[in-house]
Coordinates of C-alpha atoms and ligand atoms in Angstrom, one line a residue:
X1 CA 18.5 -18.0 25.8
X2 CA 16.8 -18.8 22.4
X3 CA 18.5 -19.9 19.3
X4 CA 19.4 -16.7 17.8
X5 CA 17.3 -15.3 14.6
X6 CA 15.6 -17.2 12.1
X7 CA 15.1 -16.4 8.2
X8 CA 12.2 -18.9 7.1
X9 CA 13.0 -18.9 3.0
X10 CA 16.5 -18.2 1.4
X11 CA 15.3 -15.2 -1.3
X12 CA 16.3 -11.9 -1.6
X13 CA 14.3 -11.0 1.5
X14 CA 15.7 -13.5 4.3
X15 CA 19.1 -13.1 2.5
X16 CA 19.5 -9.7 3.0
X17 CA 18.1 -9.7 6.3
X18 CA 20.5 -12.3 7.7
X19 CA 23.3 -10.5 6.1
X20 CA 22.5 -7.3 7.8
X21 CA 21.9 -8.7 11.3
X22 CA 25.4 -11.0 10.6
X23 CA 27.4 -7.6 9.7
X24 CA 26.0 -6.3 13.0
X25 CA 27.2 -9.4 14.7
X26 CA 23.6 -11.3 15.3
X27 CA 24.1 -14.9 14.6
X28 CA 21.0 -16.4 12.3
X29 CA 20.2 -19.3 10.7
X30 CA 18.5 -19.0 7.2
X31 CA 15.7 -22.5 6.1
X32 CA 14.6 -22.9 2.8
X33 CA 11.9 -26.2 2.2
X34 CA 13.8 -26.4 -1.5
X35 CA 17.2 -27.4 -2.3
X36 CA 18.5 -24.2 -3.7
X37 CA 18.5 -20.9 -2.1
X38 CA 16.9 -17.3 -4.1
X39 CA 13.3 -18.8 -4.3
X40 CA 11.7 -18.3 -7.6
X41 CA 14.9 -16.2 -8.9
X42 CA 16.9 -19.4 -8.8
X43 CA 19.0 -19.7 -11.6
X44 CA 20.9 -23.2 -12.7
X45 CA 23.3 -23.7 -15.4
X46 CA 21.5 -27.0 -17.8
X47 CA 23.8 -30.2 -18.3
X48 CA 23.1 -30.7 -21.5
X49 CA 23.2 -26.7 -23.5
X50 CA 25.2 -25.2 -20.4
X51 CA 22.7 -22.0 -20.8
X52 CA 21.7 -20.4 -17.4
X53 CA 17.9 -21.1 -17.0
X54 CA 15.7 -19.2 -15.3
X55 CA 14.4 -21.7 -13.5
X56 CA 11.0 -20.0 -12.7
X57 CA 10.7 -17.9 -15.5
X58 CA 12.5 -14.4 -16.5
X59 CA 14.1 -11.9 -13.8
X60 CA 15.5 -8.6 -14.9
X61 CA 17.2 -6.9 -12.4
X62 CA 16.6 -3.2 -13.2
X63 CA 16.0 -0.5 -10.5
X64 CA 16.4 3.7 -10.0
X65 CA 17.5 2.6 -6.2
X66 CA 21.3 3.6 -6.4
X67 CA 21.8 2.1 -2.9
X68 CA 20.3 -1.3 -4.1
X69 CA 22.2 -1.1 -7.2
X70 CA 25.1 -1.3 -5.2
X71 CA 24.3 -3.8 -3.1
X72 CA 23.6 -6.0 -5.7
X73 CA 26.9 -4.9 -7.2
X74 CA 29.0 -5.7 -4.3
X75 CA 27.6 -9.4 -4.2
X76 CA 27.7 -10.4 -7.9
X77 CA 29.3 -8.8 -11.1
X78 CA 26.4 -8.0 -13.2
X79 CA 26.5 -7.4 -17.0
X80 CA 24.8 -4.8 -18.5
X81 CA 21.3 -5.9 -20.0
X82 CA 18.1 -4.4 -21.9
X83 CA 15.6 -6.4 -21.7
X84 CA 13.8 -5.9 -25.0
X85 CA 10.5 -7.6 -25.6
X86 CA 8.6 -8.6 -28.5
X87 CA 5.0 -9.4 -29.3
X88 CA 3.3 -11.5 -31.9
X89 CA -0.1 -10.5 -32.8
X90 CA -2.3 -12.1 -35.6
X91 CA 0.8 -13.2 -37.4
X92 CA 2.9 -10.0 -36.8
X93 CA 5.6 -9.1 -35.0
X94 CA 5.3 -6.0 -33.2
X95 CA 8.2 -3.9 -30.4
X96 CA 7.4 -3.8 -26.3
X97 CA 6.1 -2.0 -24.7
X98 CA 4.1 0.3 -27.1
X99 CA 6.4 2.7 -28.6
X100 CA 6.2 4.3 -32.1
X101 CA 7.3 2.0 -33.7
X102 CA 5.0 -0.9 -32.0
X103 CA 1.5 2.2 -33.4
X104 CA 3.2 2.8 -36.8
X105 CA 3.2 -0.8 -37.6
X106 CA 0.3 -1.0 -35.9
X107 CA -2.1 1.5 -37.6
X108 CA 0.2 1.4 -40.8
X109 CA 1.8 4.6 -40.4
X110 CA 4.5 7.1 -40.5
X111 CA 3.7 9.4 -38.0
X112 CA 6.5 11.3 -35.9
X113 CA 6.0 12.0 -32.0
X114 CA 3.8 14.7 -31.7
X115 CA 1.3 13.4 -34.2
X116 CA 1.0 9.8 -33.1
X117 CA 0.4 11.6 -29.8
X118 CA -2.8 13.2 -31.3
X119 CA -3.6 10.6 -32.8
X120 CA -3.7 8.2 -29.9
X121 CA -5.5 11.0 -28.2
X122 CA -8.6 11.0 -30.5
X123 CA -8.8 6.6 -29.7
X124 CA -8.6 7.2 -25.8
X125 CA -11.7 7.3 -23.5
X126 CA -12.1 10.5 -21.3
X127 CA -12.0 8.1 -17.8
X128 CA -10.7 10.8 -14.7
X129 CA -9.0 8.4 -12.8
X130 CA -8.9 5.1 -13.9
X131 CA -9.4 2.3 -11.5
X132 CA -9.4 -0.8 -14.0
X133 CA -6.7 -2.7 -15.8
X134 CA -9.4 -2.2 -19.1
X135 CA -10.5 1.5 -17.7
X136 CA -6.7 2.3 -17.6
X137 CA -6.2 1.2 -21.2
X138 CA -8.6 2.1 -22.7
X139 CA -7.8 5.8 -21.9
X140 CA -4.1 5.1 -21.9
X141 CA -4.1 3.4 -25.2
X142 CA -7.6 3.2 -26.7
X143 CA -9.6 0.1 -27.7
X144 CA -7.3 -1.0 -30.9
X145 CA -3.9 -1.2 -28.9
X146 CA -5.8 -2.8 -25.7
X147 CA -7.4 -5.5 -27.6
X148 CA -3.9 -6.4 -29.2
X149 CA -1.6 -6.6 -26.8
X150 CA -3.2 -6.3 -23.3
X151 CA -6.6 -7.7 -23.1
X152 CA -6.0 -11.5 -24.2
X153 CA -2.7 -11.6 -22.5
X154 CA -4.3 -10.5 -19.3
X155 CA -6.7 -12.8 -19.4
X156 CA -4.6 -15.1 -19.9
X157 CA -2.3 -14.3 -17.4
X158 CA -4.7 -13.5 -14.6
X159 CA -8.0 -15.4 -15.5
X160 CA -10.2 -12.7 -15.5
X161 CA -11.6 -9.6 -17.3
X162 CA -9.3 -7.1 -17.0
X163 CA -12.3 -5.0 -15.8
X164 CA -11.7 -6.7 -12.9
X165 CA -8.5 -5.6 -11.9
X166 CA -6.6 -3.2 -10.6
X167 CA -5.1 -0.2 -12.9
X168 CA -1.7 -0.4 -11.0
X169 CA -1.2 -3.6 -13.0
X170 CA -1.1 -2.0 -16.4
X171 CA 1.0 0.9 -15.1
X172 CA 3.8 -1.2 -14.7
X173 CA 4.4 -1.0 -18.0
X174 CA 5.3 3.0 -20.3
X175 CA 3.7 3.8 -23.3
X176 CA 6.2 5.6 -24.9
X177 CA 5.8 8.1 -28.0
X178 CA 9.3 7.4 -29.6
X179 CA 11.4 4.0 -30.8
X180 CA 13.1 3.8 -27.3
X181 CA 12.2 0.0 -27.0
X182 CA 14.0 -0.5 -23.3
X183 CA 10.9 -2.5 -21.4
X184 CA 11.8 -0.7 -18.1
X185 CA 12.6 2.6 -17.6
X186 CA 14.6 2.6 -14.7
X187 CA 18.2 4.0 -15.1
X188 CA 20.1 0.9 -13.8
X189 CA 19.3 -2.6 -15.5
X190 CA 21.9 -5.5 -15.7
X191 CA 22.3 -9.3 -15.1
X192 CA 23.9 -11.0 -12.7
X193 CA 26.9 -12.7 -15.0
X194 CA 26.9 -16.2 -12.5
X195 CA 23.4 -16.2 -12.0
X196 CA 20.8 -15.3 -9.3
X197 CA 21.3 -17.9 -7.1
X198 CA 25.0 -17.1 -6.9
X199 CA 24.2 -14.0 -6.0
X200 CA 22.3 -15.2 -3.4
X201 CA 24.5 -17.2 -2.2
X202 CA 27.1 -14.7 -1.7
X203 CA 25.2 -12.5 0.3
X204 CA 24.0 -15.4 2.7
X205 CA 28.1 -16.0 3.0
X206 CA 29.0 -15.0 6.1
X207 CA 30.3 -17.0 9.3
X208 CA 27.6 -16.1 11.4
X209 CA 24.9 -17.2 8.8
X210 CA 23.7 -20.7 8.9
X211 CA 21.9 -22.1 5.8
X212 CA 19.7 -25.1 6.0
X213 CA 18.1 -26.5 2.6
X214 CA 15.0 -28.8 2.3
X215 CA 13.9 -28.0 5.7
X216 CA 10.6 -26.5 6.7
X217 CA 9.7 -24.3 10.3
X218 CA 6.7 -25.3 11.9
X219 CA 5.6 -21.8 12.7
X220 CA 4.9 -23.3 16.4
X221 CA 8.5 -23.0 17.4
X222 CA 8.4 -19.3 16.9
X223 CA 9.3 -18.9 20.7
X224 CA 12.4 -21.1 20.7
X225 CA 14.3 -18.2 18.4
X226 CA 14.7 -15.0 19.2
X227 CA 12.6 -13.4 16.2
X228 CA 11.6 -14.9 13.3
X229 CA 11.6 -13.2 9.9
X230 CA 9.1 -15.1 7.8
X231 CA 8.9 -14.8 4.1
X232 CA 6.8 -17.5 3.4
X233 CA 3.4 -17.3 2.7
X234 CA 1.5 -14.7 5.3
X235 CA -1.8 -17.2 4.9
X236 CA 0.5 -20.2 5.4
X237 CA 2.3 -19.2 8.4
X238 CA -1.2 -19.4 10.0
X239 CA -1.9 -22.8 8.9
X240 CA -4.6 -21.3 6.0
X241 CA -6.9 -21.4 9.0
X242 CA -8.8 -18.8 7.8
X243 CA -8.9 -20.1 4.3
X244 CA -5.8 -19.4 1.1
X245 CA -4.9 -15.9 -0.3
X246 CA -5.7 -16.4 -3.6
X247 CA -2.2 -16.5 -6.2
X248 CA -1.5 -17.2 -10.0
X249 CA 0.9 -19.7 -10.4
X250 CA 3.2 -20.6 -13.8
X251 CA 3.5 -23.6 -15.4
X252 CA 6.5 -24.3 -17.9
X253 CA 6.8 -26.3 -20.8
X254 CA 10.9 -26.7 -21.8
X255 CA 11.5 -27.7 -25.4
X256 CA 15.1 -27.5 -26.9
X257 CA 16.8 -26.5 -30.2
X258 CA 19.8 -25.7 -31.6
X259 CA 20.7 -22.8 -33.1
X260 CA 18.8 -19.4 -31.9
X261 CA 14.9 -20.4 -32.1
X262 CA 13.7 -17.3 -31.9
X263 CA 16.4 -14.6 -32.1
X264 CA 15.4 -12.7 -28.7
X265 CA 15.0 -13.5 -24.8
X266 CA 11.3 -12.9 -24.6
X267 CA 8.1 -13.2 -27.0
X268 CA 4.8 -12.4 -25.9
X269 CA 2.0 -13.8 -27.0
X270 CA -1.3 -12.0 -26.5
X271 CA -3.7 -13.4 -28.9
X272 CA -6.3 -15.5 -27.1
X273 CA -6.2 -18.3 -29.4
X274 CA -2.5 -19.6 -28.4
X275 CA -2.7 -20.9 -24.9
X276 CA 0.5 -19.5 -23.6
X277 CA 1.4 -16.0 -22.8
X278 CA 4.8 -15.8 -23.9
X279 CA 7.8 -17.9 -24.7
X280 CA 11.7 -17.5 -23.1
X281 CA 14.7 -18.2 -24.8
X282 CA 17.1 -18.2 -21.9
X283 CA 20.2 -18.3 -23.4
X284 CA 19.6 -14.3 -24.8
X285 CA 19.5 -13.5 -21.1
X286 CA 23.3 -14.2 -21.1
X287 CA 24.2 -11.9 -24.6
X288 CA 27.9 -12.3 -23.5
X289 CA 27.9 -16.2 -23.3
X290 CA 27.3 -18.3 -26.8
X291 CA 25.7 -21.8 -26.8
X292 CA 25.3 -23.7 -30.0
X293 CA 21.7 -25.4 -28.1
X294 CA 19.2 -23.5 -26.8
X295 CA 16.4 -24.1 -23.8
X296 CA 13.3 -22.7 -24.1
X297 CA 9.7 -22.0 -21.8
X298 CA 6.5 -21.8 -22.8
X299 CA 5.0 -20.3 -20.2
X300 CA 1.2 -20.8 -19.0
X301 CA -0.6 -19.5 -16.2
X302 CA -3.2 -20.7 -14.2
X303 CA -4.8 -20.8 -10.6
X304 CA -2.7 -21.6 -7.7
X305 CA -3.6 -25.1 -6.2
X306 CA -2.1 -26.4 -2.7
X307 CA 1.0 -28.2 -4.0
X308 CA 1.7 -25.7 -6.7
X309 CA 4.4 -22.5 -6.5
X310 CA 2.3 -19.1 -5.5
X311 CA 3.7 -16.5 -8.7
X312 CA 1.1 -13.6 -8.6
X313 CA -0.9 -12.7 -5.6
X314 CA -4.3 -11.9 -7.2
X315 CA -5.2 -8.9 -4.6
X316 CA -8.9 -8.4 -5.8
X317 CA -11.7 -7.4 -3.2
X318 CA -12.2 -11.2 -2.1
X319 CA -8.7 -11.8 -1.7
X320 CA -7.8 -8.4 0.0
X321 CA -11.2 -9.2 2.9
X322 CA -9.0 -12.6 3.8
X323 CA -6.2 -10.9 3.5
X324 CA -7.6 -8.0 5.7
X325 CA -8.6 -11.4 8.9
X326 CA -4.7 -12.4 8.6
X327 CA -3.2 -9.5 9.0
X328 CA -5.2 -9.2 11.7
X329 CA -4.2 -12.4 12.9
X330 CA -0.3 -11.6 12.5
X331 CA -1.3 -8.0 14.8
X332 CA -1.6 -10.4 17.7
X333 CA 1.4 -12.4 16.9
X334 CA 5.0 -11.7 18.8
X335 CA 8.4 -12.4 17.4
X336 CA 8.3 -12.7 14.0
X337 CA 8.2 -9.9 11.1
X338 CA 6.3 -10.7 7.8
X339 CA 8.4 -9.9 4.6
X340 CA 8.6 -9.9 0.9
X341 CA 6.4 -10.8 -1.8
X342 CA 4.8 -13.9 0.0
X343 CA 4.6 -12.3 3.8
X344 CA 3.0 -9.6 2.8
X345 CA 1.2 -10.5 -0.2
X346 CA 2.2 -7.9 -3.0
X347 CA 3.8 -8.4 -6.7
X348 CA 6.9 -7.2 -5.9
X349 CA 10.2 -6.7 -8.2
X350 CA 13.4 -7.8 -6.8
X351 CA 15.2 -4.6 -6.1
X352 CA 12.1 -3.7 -3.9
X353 CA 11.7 -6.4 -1.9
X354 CA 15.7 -5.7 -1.4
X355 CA 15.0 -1.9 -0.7
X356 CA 12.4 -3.2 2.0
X357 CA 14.2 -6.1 3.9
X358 CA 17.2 -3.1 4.2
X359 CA 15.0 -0.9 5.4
X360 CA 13.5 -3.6 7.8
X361 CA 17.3 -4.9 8.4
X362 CA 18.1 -1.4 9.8
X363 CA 14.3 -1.1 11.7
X364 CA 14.8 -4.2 13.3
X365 CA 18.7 -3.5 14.3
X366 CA 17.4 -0.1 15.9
X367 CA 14.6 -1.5 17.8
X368 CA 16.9 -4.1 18.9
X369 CA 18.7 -1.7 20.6
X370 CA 16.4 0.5 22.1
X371 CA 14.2 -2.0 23.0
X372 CA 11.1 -1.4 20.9
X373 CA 8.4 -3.7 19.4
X374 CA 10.5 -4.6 16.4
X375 CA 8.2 -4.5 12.4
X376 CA 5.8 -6.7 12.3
X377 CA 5.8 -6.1 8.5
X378 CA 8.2 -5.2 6.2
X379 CA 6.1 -3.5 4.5
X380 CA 2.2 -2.9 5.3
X381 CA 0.2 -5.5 3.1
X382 CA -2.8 -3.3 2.8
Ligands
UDP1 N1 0.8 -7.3 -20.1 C1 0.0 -7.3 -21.2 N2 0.6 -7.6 -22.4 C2 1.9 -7.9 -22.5 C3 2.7 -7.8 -21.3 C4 2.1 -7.5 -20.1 O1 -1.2 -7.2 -21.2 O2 2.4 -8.1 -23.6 C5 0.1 -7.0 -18.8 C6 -0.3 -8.2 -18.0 O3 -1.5 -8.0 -17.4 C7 0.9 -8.4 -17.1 C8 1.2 -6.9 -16.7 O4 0.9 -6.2 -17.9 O5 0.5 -9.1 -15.9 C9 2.6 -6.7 -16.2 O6 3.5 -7.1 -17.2 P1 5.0 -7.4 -16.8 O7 5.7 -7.6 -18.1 O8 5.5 -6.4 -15.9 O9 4.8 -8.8 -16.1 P2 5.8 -9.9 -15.4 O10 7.1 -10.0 -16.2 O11 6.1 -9.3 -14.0 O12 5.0 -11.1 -15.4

């Protein structure tokens, strides 16, 4: 009858979708409004340096999901890769995240484990349970360490006090009380060697997957398929009637060099009086590959206008009452499930929004089949 099932956007989320329902013989056809499949993961190779740039800033694959370790693995090789981060504050160079030797350099020690431990402890506040970025930090890491390398970074990066938001953004990140200097804890990290969008690419390679680049779904053809999985913005699929779920978005400032500018992949840059948050060197994202030039980002944030690429979703309690109205709206809508970072509004890594559109693969397969409503969401947005 219908045209078989649609992915609206060519990420990770309507990749792995189509490539579940294609293994199980559905046929699907997969749009993208860009010309490059993986959405803001996308990876190209420059002309000039031949370094693989990230074309909308860093991505670190690194997850404790062994099932999407393989996944990933089966699709691309991937080289192994730490993702070690620096910070310059007032003139200094200082180890991500906080780790012993970021607070001996920092308080001009030489303390071992136990006693930076009770040191820290006499800087923290006494706060029960934390609900704020600033109330998190400040009894995670006390007022010194939060005014270094949190507070003007935050602000930066999210335009507001970080009393205003949300603890669970801060404990993304460990505090750790010895010189392990890894960024993420997770047991599997590594790079795809060809790139993201190669990766990409290779799972939407099937011959029952259709790709279709630089086209856009008007969200009124929903009945002509026979369920749409839409990763696009939740707000947009609804034509922002109810007004736009609020986002950060990235801008990037490329300069070029020779030579290695500044000797790892990722500098932060907290201090309130430098504009940017941090700068990328993309070549170090590639440690096995050597390039004589280098590309570089400075990267900036700001609020997300119309024409410009959503990043964050903000999520404070404005954001999450609109956001509240459309998933109310999407509760009356049939034939489509919401997915990913965009359809369900959430600052999601990569290997979950791959754990979730498997899991939402396999729901929608089984409901298929037994003739139940299939997800609406991949994953609840509230
Ligand atoms: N953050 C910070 N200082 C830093 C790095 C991160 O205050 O040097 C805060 C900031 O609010 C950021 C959050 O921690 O949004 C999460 O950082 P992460 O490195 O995970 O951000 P991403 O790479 O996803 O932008």
């Amino acid at each position: 009858m219908a045209n078989g099932y649609l992915m609206v956007g060519a990420g990770f989320s309507g990749a792995v979708v189509a490539r579940h329902l294609a293994d199980a013989g559905l046929p699907c056809t997969v749009v993208d409004s860009r010309s490059h499949v993986a959405g803001n993961c996308h990876t190209a190779r420059d002309a000039d340096t031949g370094v693989m740039v990230h074309t909308y800033g860093p991505h670190i694959f690194h997850t404790a999901d062994d099932e999407v370790w393989d996944y990933v693995r089966r699709h691309a090789t991937f080289h192994p890769y730490k993702n070690r981060v620096k910070s310059t504050h007032a003139g200094q160079v200082y180890t991500l995240p906080v780790n012993l030797h970021t607070m001996n350099q920092f308080f001009r020690t030489a303390l071992r484990p136990e006693e930076m431990r009770a040191h820290v402890a006499t800087l923290t506040a006494d706060i029960p349970e934390p609900r704020s970025f600033e109330d998190q930090a400040l009894a995670f890491v006390g007022p010194e360490l939060y005014a270094a390398f949190f507070k003007g970074y935050t602000e930066k990066q999210w335009g507001t006090s970080p009393a205003n938001l949300p603890a669970s953004i801060l404990k993304r990140l460990p505090l750790r009380f010895n010189y392990d200097d890894n960024y993420f804890a997770h047991p599997h990290q590594g790079m795809p060697r060809d790139g993201y969008t190669e990766l990409v690419a290779n799972i939407l390679d099937h011959p029952l997957i259709t790709v279709k680049l630089e086209t856009t779904f008007d969200p009124a053809d929903t009945g002509s398929w026979d369920h749409v999985f839409w990763s696009g913005p939740l707000d947009g699929f609804f034509g922002y009637a109810l007004g736009r779920l609020g986002y950060r978005t990235l801008d990037f400032e490329e300069f070029r060099a020779v030579g290695d500018w500044q000797g790892c992949a990722v500098m932060n840059h907290p201090d309130p009086d430098v504009t940017f948050t941090r700068i990328t060197e993309h070549k170090h994202f590639a440690p096995w590959e050597t390039h004589e030039k280098s590309v570089l980002y400075r990267e900036y944030a700001r609020a997300c206008g119309p024409e410009d690429t959503p990043y964050y979703p903000i999520r404070l309690v404005e954001e999450k009452a609109l956001l509240a109205d459309y998933v109310a709206r999407a509760r009356q809508t049939e034939g489509v499930t919401f997915m990913g970072r965009l359809g369900t509004y959430r600052y999601l890594d990569m290997d979950v929004t791959i754990r979730e559109a498997l899991d939402t693969a396999r729901a929608f397969l089984a409901a298929h089949q037994s003739g139940d409503t299939p997800p609406l969401f991949s994953q609840a947005p509230l």
